[in-house]
Amino acid sequence: MNLLGNVRFDFNQNANSIDEIRDYVQEKGELSYFVHSYGCQQNVSDSERICGVFELLGLTHTLNMENSDFIIFNTCGVRHTANERVWSHIGALKDLKQSKNVIIGVCGCMVQQKGIAEQLGVRFPFLDLIFGTNLIHQLPEFLKEVLLERKRVIVTQATDEIVEKLPIKRGLNIRCLVPVMYGCDNFCSYCVVPYVRGKERSRVPENVIAEVKKGLQEGFKEILLLGQNVNSYGKGLPSQINFAKLLLAINKLPGEFRVRFLTSHPKDCSSELVAVVAQSKKICKQFHLPVQSGSNKVLKLMNRGYTSEEYLELIAHIREQIPGVTIGSDIIAGFPGETEEDFLETLELIKRVKFDQLFTFIYSPREGTRAAQMPDIVPRAEKKVWFKQLLSIQNEVYDEQNSKRIGEKKVVLPEQVTESSGKFTLWGKCDGGLGVEFAGTEALLGEFVTIVIETATRRNLIGVKI
Ligand code: 5AD
Ligand code: SF4
């Protein structure tokens, strides 16, 4: 079916290449695969589909990279540091490749950046497979070439396809990641995502809901809906759907579960969505609304499409409609053209909003983006000073906000357990997405429990089960 320029089709589980690889794997005896994800939850979700394809081909998942027969690094290209890490991790595989017959592949956002696939191929001749984003459905064909035809495969062609019915091997025990849309059309001037993940395209609601239902049947208690800009979900689809309506439909599904979503763009956050979150029991009272800067001049240079006043109005509206809501954000310090006065406006905004969660980054020029062409005269050392100021102000905010939470009751879904001298500590998130620690038994993993908060660190609230 061809919908408004986006090609949609179902993954063909009966393709010839799948049978051929299965036969090969069976002949070889047990073959294992290892997949490592860098970056965001969308990448983690892609990796779950990569793992799904490997399982379909008859391979076994392993967490032990050194002993595996296939290694895949699913990379991130959003900031320079992420790229650097990937380059050094790939370099470190050289000895392993020399010592045993392991197939090594690199995929994802970094590979999709201009010229990078070629550079990887030259610098690391031992890489067998290099492929960009949106090509997971072709993995069996790539592997057929690598395994059966002994070819080296490098593919980065961009596609705007949505491929449904890919097999999935879920990697998380509590949280079921469900993409609602792919790509991004916003072209924030610093961001590489629209170039590496392609045009914005939404999955049809029937497919999203079917995946959610399946996750619930499999026992997942938390659904995390994913998209670079979930608030523009539905644009380009033939039915009258938007993200608020999709949430309403998911909220109606039977069962005890909760729903989160990432990421919201402030310019597209509608009052309809806020009202739906306010009234829907299963939708977590949490918004992640990256502000990026408190200076209108910088926001304009970033092409964000809102002013700091509009952002503050939105936050005030959300807090009025949803008492107790938690609000998270992202900030970039040291954007090209940002002066100290601009930066101080960001600090002011942080003090005013008092975010419950804040992710902070030093600006990282990405080749091909508009910001990379802008004059950038503030030295990195100074940007680091700004960054430290940002952290210290936010730490004060955390301390202040967390101290107010002492005595509050939180419903927590424990997802991790640690043991020390026979005592078990559970960790999970409350409805608002804050980390909560408490003493308990392993049996509570995946069960909703009510916790009274007694104390807090900067990262976590600590309480007791009632
Ligand atoms: N430099 C620094 N931070 C960036 N982000 C995206 N691109 C860049 C960049 N070039 C940050 C933004 C975004 C988050 C996912 O990563 O804050 O919201
Ligand atoms: Fe990047 Fe902006 Fe799209 Fe987010 S909304 S992925 S920051 S271009």
Tab-separated table of C-alpha atoms and ligand atoms in Angstrom:
chain	number	residue	atom	x	y	z
A	1	MET	CA	0.000	0.000	0.000
A	2	ASN	CA	1.420	3.374	-0.944
A	3	LEU	CA	0.250	6.123	1.408
A	4	LEU	CA	1.032	9.752	0.650
A	5	GLY	CA	4.534	8.995	-0.505
A	6	ASN	CA	5.434	6.644	2.347
A	7	VAL	CA	5.757	3.020	1.393
A	8	ARG	CA	4.229	0.638	3.914
A	9	PHE	CA	4.598	-3.099	3.795
A	10	ASP	CA	4.850	-6.147	5.992
A	11	PHE	CA	8.152	-7.922	6.588
A	12	ASN	CA	8.235	-11.128	4.583
A	13	GLN	CA	8.943	-13.921	7.047
A	14	ASN	CA	8.988	-16.503	4.251
A	15	ALA	CA	11.709	-14.961	2.123
A	16	ASN	CA	14.276	-17.251	0.515
A	17	SER	CA	17.211	-15.638	2.293
A	18	ILE	CA	15.647	-16.471	5.674
A	19	ASP	CA	15.402	-20.187	4.842
A	20	GLU	CA	18.915	-20.260	3.451
A	21	ILE	CA	20.412	-18.687	6.566
A	22	ARG	CA	18.363	-20.927	8.840
A	23	ASP	CA	19.749	-23.965	7.032
A	24	TYR	CA	23.267	-22.567	7.351
A	25	VAL	CA	22.808	-21.909	11.081
A	26	GLN	CA	21.440	-25.404	11.637
A	27	GLU	CA	24.382	-26.928	9.833
A	28	LYS	CA	26.847	-24.972	11.951
A	29	GLY	CA	25.201	-25.976	15.217
A	30	GLU	CA	24.506	-23.235	17.724
A	31	LEU	CA	25.402	-19.682	16.621
A	32	SER	CA	24.957	-16.718	18.933
A	33	TYR	CA	24.555	-12.967	18.449
A	34	PHE	CA	25.297	-9.889	20.539
A	35	VAL	CA	23.696	-6.475	19.943
A	36	HIS	CA	24.733	-3.261	21.657
A	37	SER	CA	22.651	-0.066	21.426
A	38	TYR	CA	23.983	3.446	21.773
A	39	GLY	CA	21.828	6.530	22.300
A	40	CYS	CA	18.091	6.919	22.624
A	41	GLN	CA	15.139	4.619	23.281
A	42	GLN	CA	14.289	4.581	19.581
A	43	ASN	CA	17.624	2.866	19.023
A	44	VAL	CA	16.884	0.399	21.810
A	45	SER	CA	13.580	-0.319	20.082
A	46	ASP	CA	15.332	-0.817	16.726
A	47	SER	CA	17.742	-3.213	18.439
A	48	GLU	CA	14.778	-5.249	19.726
A	49	ARG	CA	13.766	-5.724	16.098
A	50	ILE	CA	17.335	-6.565	15.046
A	51	CYS	CA	17.365	-9.206	17.795
A	52	GLY	CA	13.953	-10.404	16.563
A	53	VAL	CA	15.377	-10.988	13.081
A	54	PHE	CA	18.377	-12.893	14.478
A	55	GLU	CA	16.028	-15.109	16.514
A	56	LEU	CA	13.942	-15.766	13.416
A	57	LEU	CA	17.117	-16.870	11.663
A	58	GLY	CA	17.725	-19.407	14.416
A	59	LEU	CA	20.505	-17.661	16.336
A	60	THR	CA	20.678	-17.398	20.127
A	61	HIS	CA	21.047	-14.141	22.025
A	62	THR	CA	24.079	-13.695	24.275
A	63	LEU	CA	25.251	-10.915	26.578
A	64	ASN	CA	28.822	-12.147	26.243
A	65	MET	CA	30.313	-10.277	23.301
A	66	GLU	CA	33.663	-12.104	23.270
A	67	ASN	CA	31.995	-15.490	22.845
A	68	SER	CA	29.431	-14.504	20.256
A	69	ASP	CA	29.467	-15.340	16.547
A	70	PHE	CA	27.824	-12.069	15.466
A	71	ILE	CA	28.362	-8.612	16.930
A	72	ILE	CA	26.155	-5.678	15.971
A	73	PHE	CA	26.710	-2.128	17.211
A	74	ASN	CA	23.583	-0.014	16.722
A	75	THR	CA	25.032	3.483	16.794
A	76	CYS	CA	23.914	7.022	17.656
A	77	GLY	CA	24.993	10.155	15.806
A	78	VAL	CA	23.353	12.902	17.844
A	79	ARG	CA	26.510	14.196	19.518
A	80	HIS	CA	30.207	13.953	18.820
A	81	THR	CA	30.932	12.099	22.077
A	82	ALA	CA	28.537	9.295	21.093
A	83	ASN	CA	30.341	8.958	17.751
A	84	GLU	CA	33.756	8.923	19.393
A	85	ARG	CA	32.717	6.134	21.727
A	86	VAL	CA	31.538	4.020	18.797
A	87	TRP	CA	34.799	4.532	16.857
A	88	SER	CA	36.861	3.457	19.830
A	89	HIS	CA	34.640	0.444	20.598
A	90	ILE	CA	34.869	-0.751	17.000
A	91	GLY	CA	38.653	-0.275	17.018
A	92	ALA	CA	38.842	-2.476	20.106
A	93	LEU	CA	37.240	-5.379	18.184
A	94	LYS	CA	40.240	-5.821	15.890
A	95	ASP	CA	41.999	-8.364	18.125
A	96	LEU	CA	38.812	-10.349	18.635
A	97	LYS	CA	38.282	-10.520	14.883
A	98	GLN	CA	41.847	-11.770	14.415
A	99	SER	CA	41.499	-14.398	17.107
A	100	LYS	CA	38.184	-15.916	15.987
A	101	ASN	CA	35.756	-16.060	13.135
A	102	VAL	CA	33.227	-13.479	14.300
A	103	ILE	CA	31.002	-11.444	11.973
A	104	ILE	CA	30.950	-7.755	12.935
A	105	GLY	CA	28.282	-5.284	11.842
A	106	VAL	CA	27.677	-1.605	12.533
A	107	CYS	CA	24.332	0.068	11.883
A	108	GLY	CA	22.134	2.979	12.934
A	109	CYS	CA	22.231	6.762	12.920
A	110	MET	CA	25.980	7.317	12.849
A	111	VAL	CA	26.328	5.113	9.785
A	112	GLN	CA	23.642	7.131	8.000
A	113	GLN	CA	25.648	10.377	8.342
A	114	LYS	CA	27.243	11.566	5.142
A	115	GLY	CA	30.496	9.803	4.322
A	116	ILE	CA	30.684	7.863	7.598
A	117	ALA	CA	29.893	4.399	6.199
A	118	GLU	CA	32.732	4.758	3.701
A	119	GLN	CA	35.108	6.030	6.403
A	120	LEU	CA	34.195	3.109	8.656
A	121	GLY	CA	34.814	0.698	5.805
A	122	VAL	CA	38.281	2.087	5.149
A	123	ARG	CA	39.405	2.527	8.732
A	124	PHE	CA	38.119	-0.856	9.886
A	125	PRO	CA	38.676	-3.379	7.073
A	126	PHE	CA	37.545	-6.122	9.441
A	127	LEU	CA	33.930	-4.888	9.490
A	128	ASP	CA	31.704	-7.304	7.533
A	129	LEU	CA	28.448	-5.397	7.493
A	130	ILE	CA	27.646	-1.677	7.590
A	131	PHE	CA	24.043	-0.501	7.187
A	132	GLY	CA	22.080	2.655	7.935
A	133	THR	CA	18.767	3.293	9.676
A	134	ASN	CA	15.398	1.945	8.442
A	135	LEU	CA	16.941	-1.147	6.854
A	136	ILE	CA	16.400	-3.780	9.530
A	137	HIS	CA	13.926	-5.632	7.309
A	138	GLN	CA	16.776	-6.258	4.864
A	139	LEU	CA	19.042	-7.831	7.479
A	140	PRO	CA	18.418	-11.416	6.231
A	141	GLU	CA	19.520	-10.413	2.723
A	142	PHE	CA	22.608	-8.648	4.070
A	143	LEU	CA	23.499	-11.654	6.203
A	144	LYS	CA	22.998	-13.973	3.270
A	145	GLU	CA	25.573	-12.001	1.299
A	146	VAL	CA	27.991	-11.885	4.232
A	147	LEU	CA	27.605	-15.507	5.323
A	148	LEU	CA	26.840	-17.477	2.209
A	149	GLU	CA	28.422	-15.379	-0.489
A	150	ARG	CA	31.369	-14.195	1.655
A	151	LYS	CA	30.834	-10.604	0.579
A	152	ARG	CA	31.388	-7.431	2.512
A	153	VAL	CA	28.152	-5.409	2.643
A	154	ILE	CA	27.958	-1.616	2.983
A	155	VAL	CA	24.481	-0.084	2.466
A	156	THR	CA	23.217	3.318	3.482
A	157	GLN	CA	20.457	4.127	1.051
A	158	ALA	CA	17.800	6.240	2.735
A	159	THR	CA	14.236	4.953	2.776
A	160	ASP	CA	11.007	6.411	4.052
A	161	GLU	CA	9.403	3.021	4.394
A	162	ILE	CA	7.449	1.741	7.343
A	163	VAL	CA	7.905	-1.975	7.604
A	164	GLU	CA	5.418	-3.718	9.892
A	165	LYS	CA	5.406	-7.227	11.324
A	166	LEU	CA	9.140	-7.347	11.956
A	167	PRO	CA	9.841	-9.973	14.599
A	168	ILE	CA	10.696	-8.475	18.005
A	169	LYS	CA	12.739	-9.865	20.853
A	170	ARG	CA	11.968	-7.613	23.793
A	171	GLY	CA	15.020	-6.703	25.826
A	172	LEU	CA	13.427	-5.102	28.862
A	173	ASN	CA	11.395	-7.000	31.419
A	174	ILE	CA	8.846	-4.393	32.487
A	175	ARG	CA	8.777	-1.831	29.705
A	176	CYS	CA	7.462	-2.470	26.218
A	177	LEU	CA	8.813	0.038	23.697
A	178	VAL	CA	6.339	0.848	20.929
A	179	PRO	CA	7.302	3.292	18.166
A	180	VAL	CA	4.354	5.362	16.961
A	181	MET	CA	6.269	7.289	14.350
A	182	TYR	CA	9.663	7.489	12.722
A	183	GLY	CA	11.807	10.355	11.458
A	184	CYS	CA	11.474	14.073	12.041
A	185	ASP	CA	10.553	17.073	9.880
A	186	ASN	CA	11.477	19.798	12.329
A	187	PHE	CA	15.034	20.483	11.273
A	188	CYS	CA	16.163	22.114	14.495
A	189	SER	CA	19.344	23.717	13.258
A	190	TYR	CA	21.711	21.709	15.518
A	191	CYS	CA	20.147	18.295	14.997
A	192	VAL	CA	21.217	15.485	12.725
A	193	VAL	CA	18.101	13.350	13.281
A	194	PRO	CA	16.043	14.546	10.260
A	195	TYR	CA	19.025	13.727	8.039
A	196	VAL	CA	19.690	10.277	9.450
A	197	ARG	CA	16.184	9.086	10.276
A	198	GLY	CA	14.362	10.593	7.337
A	199	LYS	CA	10.978	12.212	6.948
A	200	GLU	CA	8.358	12.074	9.650
A	201	ARG	CA	5.940	9.168	9.132
A	202	SER	CA	3.381	7.680	11.468
A	203	ARG	CA	2.384	4.068	11.912
A	204	VAL	CA	-1.310	3.480	11.379
A	205	PRO	CA	-3.135	3.364	14.756
A	206	GLU	CA	-4.310	-0.234	14.209
A	207	ASN	CA	-0.696	-1.417	14.095
A	208	VAL	CA	0.347	0.614	17.145
A	209	ILE	CA	-2.611	-0.692	19.142
A	210	ALA	CA	-2.004	-4.277	18.007
A	211	GLU	CA	1.606	-4.036	19.243
A	212	VAL	CA	0.482	-2.548	22.563
A	213	LYS	CA	-2.103	-5.335	23.014
A	214	LYS	CA	0.502	-7.981	22.264
A	215	GLY	CA	2.879	-6.410	24.793
A	216	LEU	CA	0.143	-6.459	27.425
A	217	GLN	CA	-0.662	-10.105	26.644
A	218	GLU	CA	3.026	-10.899	27.109
A	219	GLY	CA	2.802	-9.399	30.601
A	220	PHE	CA	4.370	-5.964	30.164
A	221	LYS	CA	3.094	-3.429	32.687
A	222	GLU	CA	4.488	-0.305	31.102
A	223	ILE	CA	4.113	0.828	27.506
A	224	LEU	CA	6.560	3.473	26.305
A	225	LEU	CA	5.339	5.119	23.105
A	226	LEU	CA	8.211	6.458	21.052
A	227	GLY	CA	8.732	9.096	18.416
A	228	GLN	CA	11.056	12.058	17.849
A	229	ASN	CA	7.994	14.273	18.088
A	230	VAL	CA	5.006	12.221	19.226
A	231	ASN	CA	2.799	15.311	19.265
A	232	SER	CA	2.690	15.419	15.508
A	233	TYR	CA	1.615	11.769	15.331
A	234	GLY	CA	-1.006	11.124	12.669
A	235	LYS	CA	-0.016	13.824	10.178
A	236	GLY	CA	-0.267	12.332	6.707
A	237	LEU	CA	-2.433	9.396	7.768
A	238	PRO	CA	-5.788	9.043	6.024
A	239	SER	CA	-7.812	8.639	9.257
A	240	GLN	CA	-8.625	11.534	11.593
A	241	ILE	CA	-6.143	10.487	14.243
A	242	ASN	CA	-3.743	12.462	16.398
A	243	PHE	CA	-1.607	11.582	19.405
A	244	ALA	CA	-4.255	12.571	21.952
A	245	LYS	CA	-6.801	10.271	20.285
A	246	LEU	CA	-4.275	7.454	20.085
A	247	LEU	CA	-3.638	7.799	23.840
A	248	LEU	CA	-7.373	7.713	24.537
A	249	ALA	CA	-7.699	4.489	22.572
A	250	ILE	CA	-4.768	2.883	24.423
A	251	ASN	CA	-6.084	4.074	27.783
A	252	LYS	CA	-9.316	2.149	27.089
A	253	LEU	CA	-7.543	-1.191	26.703
A	254	PRO	CA	-8.293	-3.579	29.586
A	255	GLY	CA	-5.689	-4.547	32.183
A	256	GLU	CA	-3.458	-2.996	34.822
A	257	PHE	CA	-0.733	-1.070	33.030
A	258	ARG	CA	0.668	2.412	32.517
A	259	VAL	CA	1.683	4.380	29.461
A	260	ARG	CA	4.497	6.884	28.962
A	261	PHE	CA	5.582	8.707	25.844
A	262	LEU	CA	8.712	10.355	24.485
A	263	THR	CA	9.424	12.995	23.137
A	264	SER	CA	7.048	15.934	22.953
A	265	HIS	CA	7.956	19.039	20.998
A	266	PRO	CA	6.707	22.109	22.890
A	267	LYS	CA	5.439	23.757	19.705
A	268	ASP	CA	3.053	20.861	19.017
A	269	CYS	CA	1.852	20.166	22.564
A	270	SER	CA	-1.909	20.780	22.279
A	271	SER	CA	-4.426	21.476	25.060
A	272	GLU	CA	-6.285	18.422	23.753
A	273	LEU	CA	-3.248	16.283	24.627
A	274	VAL	CA	-2.881	17.895	28.055
A	275	ALA	CA	-6.586	17.260	28.751
A	276	VAL	CA	-6.284	13.617	27.681
A	277	VAL	CA	-3.277	13.044	29.954
A	278	ALA	CA	-5.146	14.761	32.804
A	279	GLN	CA	-8.241	12.569	32.471
A	280	SER	CA	-6.746	9.190	31.495
A	281	LYS	CA	-5.977	6.924	34.433
A	282	LYS	CA	-3.402	4.783	32.672
A	283	ILE	CA	-1.421	7.623	31.107
A	284	CYS	CA	1.465	8.711	33.335
A	285	LYS	CA	1.395	12.302	34.525
A	286	GLN	CA	4.707	13.137	32.941
A	287	PHE	CA	5.842	15.331	30.060
A	288	HIS	CA	9.276	15.514	28.510
A	289	LEU	CA	9.354	18.889	26.789
A	290	PRO	CA	12.853	19.832	25.646
A	291	VAL	CA	13.226	23.612	25.892
A	292	GLN	CA	16.889	23.717	24.713
A	293	SER	CA	17.406	27.398	25.681
A	294	GLY	CA	15.813	30.237	27.624
A	295	SER	CA	16.889	32.908	25.147
A	296	ASN	CA	14.501	33.860	22.362
A	297	LYS	CA	17.415	34.811	20.152
A	298	VAL	CA	18.961	31.356	20.545
A	299	LEU	CA	15.599	29.579	20.180
A	300	LYS	CA	15.143	31.369	16.863
A	301	LEU	CA	18.631	30.398	15.707
A	302	MET	CA	17.811	26.834	16.735
A	303	ASN	CA	14.588	26.949	14.682
A	304	ARG	CA	12.537	25.697	17.611
A	305	GLY	CA	9.299	27.464	16.704
A	306	TYR	CA	8.427	28.903	20.159
A	307	THR	CA	9.579	31.668	22.484
A	308	SER	CA	10.551	31.226	26.127
A	309	GLU	CA	7.322	33.062	27.098
A	310	GLU	CA	5.245	30.577	25.099
A	311	TYR	CA	7.135	27.715	26.698
A	312	LEU	CA	6.492	29.074	30.200
A	313	GLU	CA	2.796	29.486	29.367
A	314	LEU	CA	2.636	25.878	28.223
A	315	ILE	CA	4.255	24.647	31.448
A	316	ALA	CA	1.881	26.780	33.538
A	317	HIS	CA	-1.082	25.351	31.611
A	318	ILE	CA	0.091	21.747	32.097
A	319	ARG	CA	0.696	22.266	35.822
A	320	GLU	CA	-2.696	23.872	36.250
A	321	GLN	CA	-4.489	21.047	34.436
A	322	ILE	CA	-2.484	18.191	35.955
A	323	PRO	CA	-1.565	18.760	39.602
A	324	GLY	CA	1.564	16.804	40.588
A	325	VAL	CA	2.696	16.372	36.967
A	326	THR	CA	6.437	15.950	36.473
A	327	ILE	CA	8.154	17.880	33.737
A	328	GLY	CA	11.472	17.017	32.162
A	329	SER	CA	13.535	18.852	29.616
A	330	ASP	CA	16.746	19.009	27.586
A	331	ILE	CA	19.105	21.989	27.439
A	332	ILE	CA	21.962	22.723	25.071
A	333	ALA	CA	24.641	25.068	26.401
A	334	GLY	CA	27.022	26.895	24.089
A	335	PHE	CA	24.980	27.031	20.887
A	336	PRO	CA	26.696	29.102	18.129
A	337	GLY	CA	25.960	32.795	18.686
A	338	GLU	CA	24.905	32.236	22.311
A	339	THR	CA	26.324	34.946	24.584
A	340	GLU	CA	26.689	34.917	28.336
A	341	GLU	CA	23.477	37.017	28.581
A	342	ASP	CA	21.617	34.388	26.550
A	343	PHE	CA	22.984	31.668	28.767
A	344	LEU	CA	21.896	33.565	31.900
A	345	GLU	CA	18.367	33.613	30.454
A	346	THR	CA	18.530	29.826	30.293
A	347	LEU	CA	19.587	29.694	33.941
A	348	GLU	CA	16.694	31.987	34.823
A	349	LEU	CA	14.257	29.736	32.987
A	350	ILE	CA	15.569	26.684	34.840
A	351	LYS	CA	15.133	28.436	38.177
A	352	ARG	CA	11.608	29.479	37.251
A	353	VAL	CA	10.362	26.189	35.859
A	354	LYS	CA	12.091	23.904	38.378
A	355	PHE	CA	12.227	20.860	36.136
A	356	ASP	CA	11.837	17.466	37.769
A	357	GLN	CA	14.310	15.951	35.304
A	358	LEU	CA	16.845	17.758	33.188
A	359	PHE	CA	19.240	16.428	30.566
A	360	THR	CA	22.020	18.864	29.755
A	361	PHE	CA	24.410	18.905	26.817
A	362	ILE	CA	27.229	21.057	25.517
A	363	TYR	CA	26.537	21.975	21.901
A	364	SER	CA	28.204	19.555	19.506
A	365	PRO	CA	28.518	20.615	15.838
A	366	ARG	CA	27.090	18.001	13.468
A	367	GLU	CA	28.199	18.014	9.873
A	368	GLY	CA	25.451	18.882	7.397
A	369	THR	CA	23.300	20.790	9.905
A	370	ARG	CA	22.687	24.537	9.609
A	371	ALA	CA	24.165	25.313	13.022
A	372	ALA	CA	27.467	23.745	11.971
A	373	GLN	CA	27.808	26.644	9.486
A	374	MET	CA	27.086	29.347	12.081
A	375	PRO	CA	29.944	31.376	13.597
A	376	ASP	CA	30.792	29.886	16.970
A	377	ILE	CA	33.271	32.029	18.875
A	378	VAL	CA	32.809	31.070	22.517
A	379	PRO	CA	35.750	28.805	23.467
A	380	ARG	CA	34.910	25.286	24.626
A	381	ALA	CA	36.554	25.942	27.996
A	382	GLU	CA	34.019	28.716	28.620
A	383	LYS	CA	31.146	26.528	27.480
A	384	LYS	CA	32.294	23.975	30.048
A	385	VAL	CA	32.110	26.652	32.757
A	386	TRP	CA	28.545	27.453	31.669
A	387	PHE	CA	27.713	23.775	31.674
A	388	LYS	CA	28.948	23.400	35.261
A	389	GLN	CA	26.818	26.357	36.325
A	390	LEU	CA	23.846	24.706	34.672
A	391	LEU	CA	24.436	21.503	36.617
A	392	SER	CA	24.889	23.248	39.925
A	393	ILE	CA	21.682	25.309	39.552
A	394	GLN	CA	19.760	22.204	38.544
A	395	ASN	CA	21.184	20.311	41.530
A	396	GLU	CA	19.773	23.000	43.806
A	397	VAL	CA	16.428	22.590	42.038
A	398	TYR	CA	16.555	18.794	42.516
A	399	ASP	CA	17.279	19.186	46.239
A	400	GLU	CA	14.449	21.660	46.686
A	401	GLN	CA	11.929	19.622	44.668
A	402	ASN	CA	12.849	16.308	46.260
A	403	SER	CA	12.605	17.657	49.804
A	404	LYS	CA	8.982	18.601	49.034
A	405	ARG	CA	8.270	14.994	48.073
A	406	ILE	CA	9.063	13.569	51.499
A	407	GLY	CA	5.887	12.107	52.972
A	408	GLU	CA	4.222	11.738	49.550
A	409	LYS	CA	2.792	8.397	48.401
A	410	LYS	CA	3.990	7.091	45.048
A	411	VAL	CA	2.816	4.110	43.033
A	412	VAL	CA	6.000	2.411	41.834
A	413	LEU	CA	6.611	-0.331	39.293
A	414	PRO	CA	9.847	-2.026	40.438
A	415	GLU	CA	12.075	-3.067	37.539
A	416	GLN	CA	15.469	-3.779	39.123
A	417	VAL	CA	16.647	-5.558	42.239
A	418	THR	CA	20.026	-5.510	43.965
A	419	GLU	CA	21.193	-7.582	46.886
A	420	SER	CA	23.659	-6.703	49.589
A	421	SER	CA	24.299	-8.878	52.665
A	422	GLY	CA	21.023	-10.694	52.154
A	423	LYS	CA	18.977	-7.488	51.888
A	424	PHE	CA	17.131	-6.700	48.674
A	425	THR	CA	16.666	-3.186	47.333
A	426	LEU	CA	14.163	-2.604	44.575
A	427	TRP	CA	14.255	0.259	42.098
A	428	GLY	CA	11.504	1.452	39.821
A	429	LYS	CA	9.745	4.530	38.538
A	430	CYS	CA	6.753	6.270	39.991
A	431	ASP	CA	3.903	7.494	37.806
A	432	GLY	CA	5.786	10.744	37.164
A	433	GLY	CA	8.880	8.857	35.995
A	434	LEU	CA	11.106	9.590	39.020
A	435	GLY	CA	13.351	6.819	40.328
A	436	VAL	CA	12.239	5.310	43.650
A	437	GLU	CA	14.215	2.901	45.837
A	438	PHE	CA	12.817	0.757	48.639
A	439	ALA	CA	13.478	-2.454	50.523
A	440	GLY	CA	11.509	-5.457	49.307
A	441	THR	CA	11.655	-8.909	47.815
A	442	GLU	CA	12.266	-10.045	44.258
A	443	ALA	CA	8.635	-11.183	44.071
A	444	LEU	CA	7.611	-7.519	43.819
A	445	LEU	CA	9.355	-7.027	40.467
A	446	GLY	CA	6.728	-5.978	37.946
A	447	GLU	CA	4.000	-5.423	40.571
A	448	PHE	CA	2.566	-1.981	41.282
A	449	VAL	CA	3.389	-1.060	44.886
A	450	THR	CA	2.637	2.012	46.982
A	451	ILE	CA	5.634	3.624	48.609
A	452	VAL	CA	5.820	6.454	51.143
A	453	ILE	CA	8.832	8.645	50.471
A	454	GLU	CA	11.072	9.093	53.517
A	455	THR	CA	14.201	10.638	52.111
A	456	ALA	CA	15.856	11.450	48.785
A	457	THR	CA	19.153	11.636	46.971
A	458	ARG	CA	19.521	13.801	43.876
A	459	ARG	CA	18.848	10.851	41.599
A	460	ASN	CA	16.305	8.857	43.588
A	461	LEU	CA	13.504	9.071	46.082
A	462	ILE	CA	13.820	6.534	48.880
A	463	GLY	CA	10.846	5.149	50.746
A	464	VAL	CA	9.065	2.234	52.340
A	465	LYS	CA	6.301	0.029	51.061
A	466	ILE	CA	2.918	0.413	52.741
B	1	5AD	N1	24.586	19.133	20.321
B	1	5AD	C1	24.225	19.005	21.626
B	1	5AD	N2	23.066	18.465	22.000
B	1	5AD	C2	22.242	18.009	21.044
B	1	5AD	N3	21.035	17.420	21.103
B	1	5AD	C3	20.627	17.138	19.845
B	1	5AD	N4	21.557	17.535	18.955
B	1	5AD	C4	22.562	18.096	19.670
B	1	5AD	C5	23.792	18.686	19.317
B	1	5AD	N5	24.168	18.818	18.049
B	1	5AD	C6	20.313	17.196	22.350
B	1	5AD	C7	19.023	18.015	22.397
B	1	5AD	C8	17.964	16.962	22.192
B	1	5AD	C9	18.613	15.758	22.861
B	1	5AD	C10	18.032	14.446	22.473
B	1	5AD	O1	19.954	15.839	22.447
B	1	5AD	O2	18.902	18.611	23.663
B	1	5AD	O3	16.726	17.304	22.782
B	2	SF4	FE1	16.101	16.831	16.348
B	2	SF4	FE2	14.436	18.921	16.642
B	2	SF4	FE3	13.584	16.646	15.450
B	2	SF4	FE4	14.073	16.660	18.093
B	2	SF4	S1	12.502	17.876	17.027
B	2	SF4	S2	14.721	15.078	16.607
B	2	SF4	S3	15.810	18.062	18.233
B	2	SF4	S4	15.152	18.041	14.669
